[in-house]
Short mmCIF file of C-alpha atoms in Angstrom, two decimals:
data_model
loop_
_atom_site.label_atom_id
_atom_site.label_comp_id
_atom_site.label_asym_id
_atom_site.label_seq_id
_atom_site.Cartn_x
_atom_site.Cartn_y
_atom_site.Cartn_z
CA MET Q 154 0.00 0.00 0.00
CA ALA Q 155 1.33 3.44 -0.96
CA ARG Q 156 2.10 5.81 1.87
CA ILE Q 157 1.50 9.54 1.81
CA ARG Q 158 4.56 11.68 2.52
CA ARG Q 159 4.61 15.47 2.65
CA ILE Q 160 7.37 16.97 0.51
CA THR Q 161 8.93 20.28 1.42
CA ALA Q 162 11.29 22.48 -0.54
CA GLU Q 163 13.64 24.92 1.12
CA ALA Q 164 12.93 27.53 -1.58
CA VAL Q 165 9.15 27.50 -0.98
CA PRO Q 166 7.63 28.59 2.34
CA GLU Q 167 5.21 26.23 4.01
CA PRO Q 168 1.54 27.29 4.08
CA PRO Q 169 0.01 28.20 7.44
CA PRO Q 170 -0.67 25.09 9.58
CA GLY Q 171 -4.02 23.45 9.06
CA LEU Q 172 -4.73 24.81 5.57
CA PHE Q 173 -3.15 22.49 2.98
CA SER Q 174 0.08 20.81 1.90
CA ASN Q 175 2.22 22.22 -0.89
CA ALA Q 176 3.20 18.77 -2.15
CA LEU Q 177 2.36 15.17 -1.29
CA LEU Q 178 4.13 12.06 -2.56
CA VAL Q 179 1.87 9.00 -2.80
CA GLY Q 180 3.94 6.02 -3.87
CA ASP Q 181 5.88 7.46 -6.81
CA THR Q 182 3.23 10.06 -7.72
CA LEU Q 183 3.81 13.65 -6.58
CA TYR Q 184 0.88 16.06 -6.33
CA VAL Q 185 1.85 19.74 -6.18
CA SER Q 186 -0.68 22.38 -5.09
CA GLY Q 187 -1.04 25.51 -7.16
CA GLN Q 188 2.19 27.52 -7.15
CA HIS Q 189 2.54 31.19 -8.07
CA ALA Q 190 4.94 34.12 -8.03
CA GLY Q 191 3.92 35.33 -4.57
CA ALA Q 192 6.85 36.29 -2.38
CA PRO Q 193 7.07 35.43 1.32
CA GLY Q 194 5.65 38.37 3.24
CA GLY Q 195 3.75 39.73 0.23
CA GLY Q 196 4.46 41.12 -3.20
CA LEU Q 197 5.81 39.25 -6.19
CA LEU Q 198 9.01 37.42 -7.00
CA GLY Q 199 10.52 38.54 -10.28
CA ASP Q 200 9.37 41.30 -12.57
CA GLY Q 201 5.62 40.58 -12.36
CA SER Q 202 5.11 39.89 -16.08
CA MET Q 203 2.91 36.98 -17.15
CA ALA Q 204 5.99 35.13 -18.48
CA ASP Q 205 7.98 35.70 -15.30
CA GLN Q 206 5.07 34.71 -13.06
CA THR Q 207 4.92 31.46 -15.04
CA ARG Q 208 8.69 30.98 -14.54
CA GLN Q 209 8.39 31.62 -10.80
CA ALA Q 210 5.55 29.09 -10.43
CA LEU Q 211 7.42 26.45 -12.45
CA THR Q 212 10.60 27.09 -10.46
CA LYS Q 213 8.69 26.32 -7.27
CA ILE Q 214 7.19 23.19 -8.84
CA ARG Q 215 10.69 22.09 -9.91
CA ALA Q 216 11.88 22.53 -6.30
CA PHE Q 217 9.20 20.09 -5.08
CA VAL Q 218 9.84 17.59 -7.89
CA GLU Q 219 13.58 17.62 -7.15
CA ALA Q 220 12.97 17.35 -3.39
CA ALA Q 221 10.98 14.18 -4.15
CA GLY Q 222 13.91 12.81 -6.17
CA GLY Q 223 12.67 13.61 -9.66
CA THR Q 224 13.21 15.95 -12.58
CA MET Q 225 10.87 18.08 -14.66
CA ALA Q 226 10.82 15.21 -17.19
CA ASP Q 227 8.71 13.36 -14.58
CA VAL Q 228 5.90 15.94 -14.71
CA VAL Q 229 2.92 14.33 -16.46
CA THR Q 230 0.24 16.99 -16.16
CA LEU Q 231 -0.17 20.70 -15.43
CA THR Q 232 -3.22 22.78 -14.74
CA VAL Q 233 -2.47 26.42 -15.50
CA TYR Q 234 -4.77 29.16 -14.25
CA VAL Q 235 -4.37 32.66 -15.73
CA THR Q 236 -6.25 35.92 -15.37
CA ASP Q 237 -5.83 36.85 -19.07
CA ILE Q 238 -6.00 33.97 -21.52
CA GLY Q 239 -5.19 36.42 -24.29
CA ARG Q 240 -1.60 36.35 -23.00
CA LYS Q 241 -1.24 32.56 -23.27
CA ALA Q 242 1.70 32.93 -25.68
CA GLU Q 243 3.76 34.44 -22.82
CA VAL Q 244 2.87 31.47 -20.62
CA SER Q 245 3.76 29.01 -23.39
CA ALA Q 246 7.12 30.66 -24.04
CA ALA Q 247 8.07 30.45 -20.36
CA ARG Q 248 6.94 26.80 -20.16
CA ARG Q 249 9.31 25.89 -23.00
CA GLU Q 250 12.19 26.88 -20.72
CA PHE Q 251 11.27 24.01 -18.36
CA PHE Q 252 10.08 21.20 -20.66
CA SER Q 253 11.28 19.44 -23.79
CA GLY Q 254 10.80 16.04 -25.38
CA ASP Q 255 7.54 14.44 -24.28
CA LEU Q 256 5.66 17.42 -22.86
CA PRO Q 257 3.25 17.12 -19.95
CA CYS Q 258 -0.48 17.05 -20.54
CA SER Q 259 -1.92 20.46 -19.78
CA THR Q 260 -5.11 22.38 -19.17
CA LEU Q 261 -5.25 26.18 -19.40
CA VAL Q 262 -8.08 27.94 -17.59
CA GLU Q 263 -8.90 31.63 -17.33
CA VAL Q 264 -10.05 32.77 -13.89
CA SER Q 265 -11.34 36.12 -12.66
CA GLY Q 266 -8.64 36.46 -10.02
CA PHE Q 267 -6.58 34.98 -7.21
CA ALA Q 268 -6.34 35.58 -3.45
CA GLU Q 269 -3.69 38.25 -4.10
CA PRO Q 270 -4.70 40.71 -6.83
CA GLU Q 271 -1.19 41.07 -8.31
CA LEU Q 272 -1.07 37.35 -9.16
CA ALA Q 273 -1.77 36.51 -12.80
CA VAL Q 274 -0.70 32.82 -12.99
CA GLU Q 275 -1.03 29.77 -10.75
CA ILE Q 276 0.05 26.27 -11.76
CA GLU Q 277 -0.56 22.88 -10.16
CA ALA Q 278 1.25 19.73 -11.23
CA VAL Q 279 1.36 15.96 -11.03
CA ALA Q 280 4.64 14.09 -11.52
CA VAL Q 281 5.48 10.41 -11.53
CA ILE Q 282 8.94 10.30 -9.98
CA GLY Q 283 11.41 8.32 -12.06
CA ALA Q 284 9.13 7.99 -15.09
CA GLY Q 285 10.68 10.74 -17.22
CA ALA Q 286 13.47 10.45 -19.72
CA ALA Q 287 16.95 9.95 -18.32
#
């Protein structure tokens, strides 16, 4: 029977106790909660552009995947939430910096907003650790 193990990444602050987990490893499958460009203590990491917010979210996801022993080649699916789907080309360009070869499955959804109004992108991921290309 697969056990559930919480994965932490030094680069990503833990959420407040009792709310949710950033990442859980169940067997060899890693589930990563929505990640974004929010900085600890408020504000944004990076320059705030749609492309950079995508990079910041994917950098956090990579930190969890690597903490679980994997690589970005192990990511099998992404759900990408954006506040302006008209800027999807910026999101796609930033994603290409993190993935090549067999790309993860993906869903892109436009939302009206996030908990912090300056956020424009949030991405959740599922990875199967060890399944990607060597």
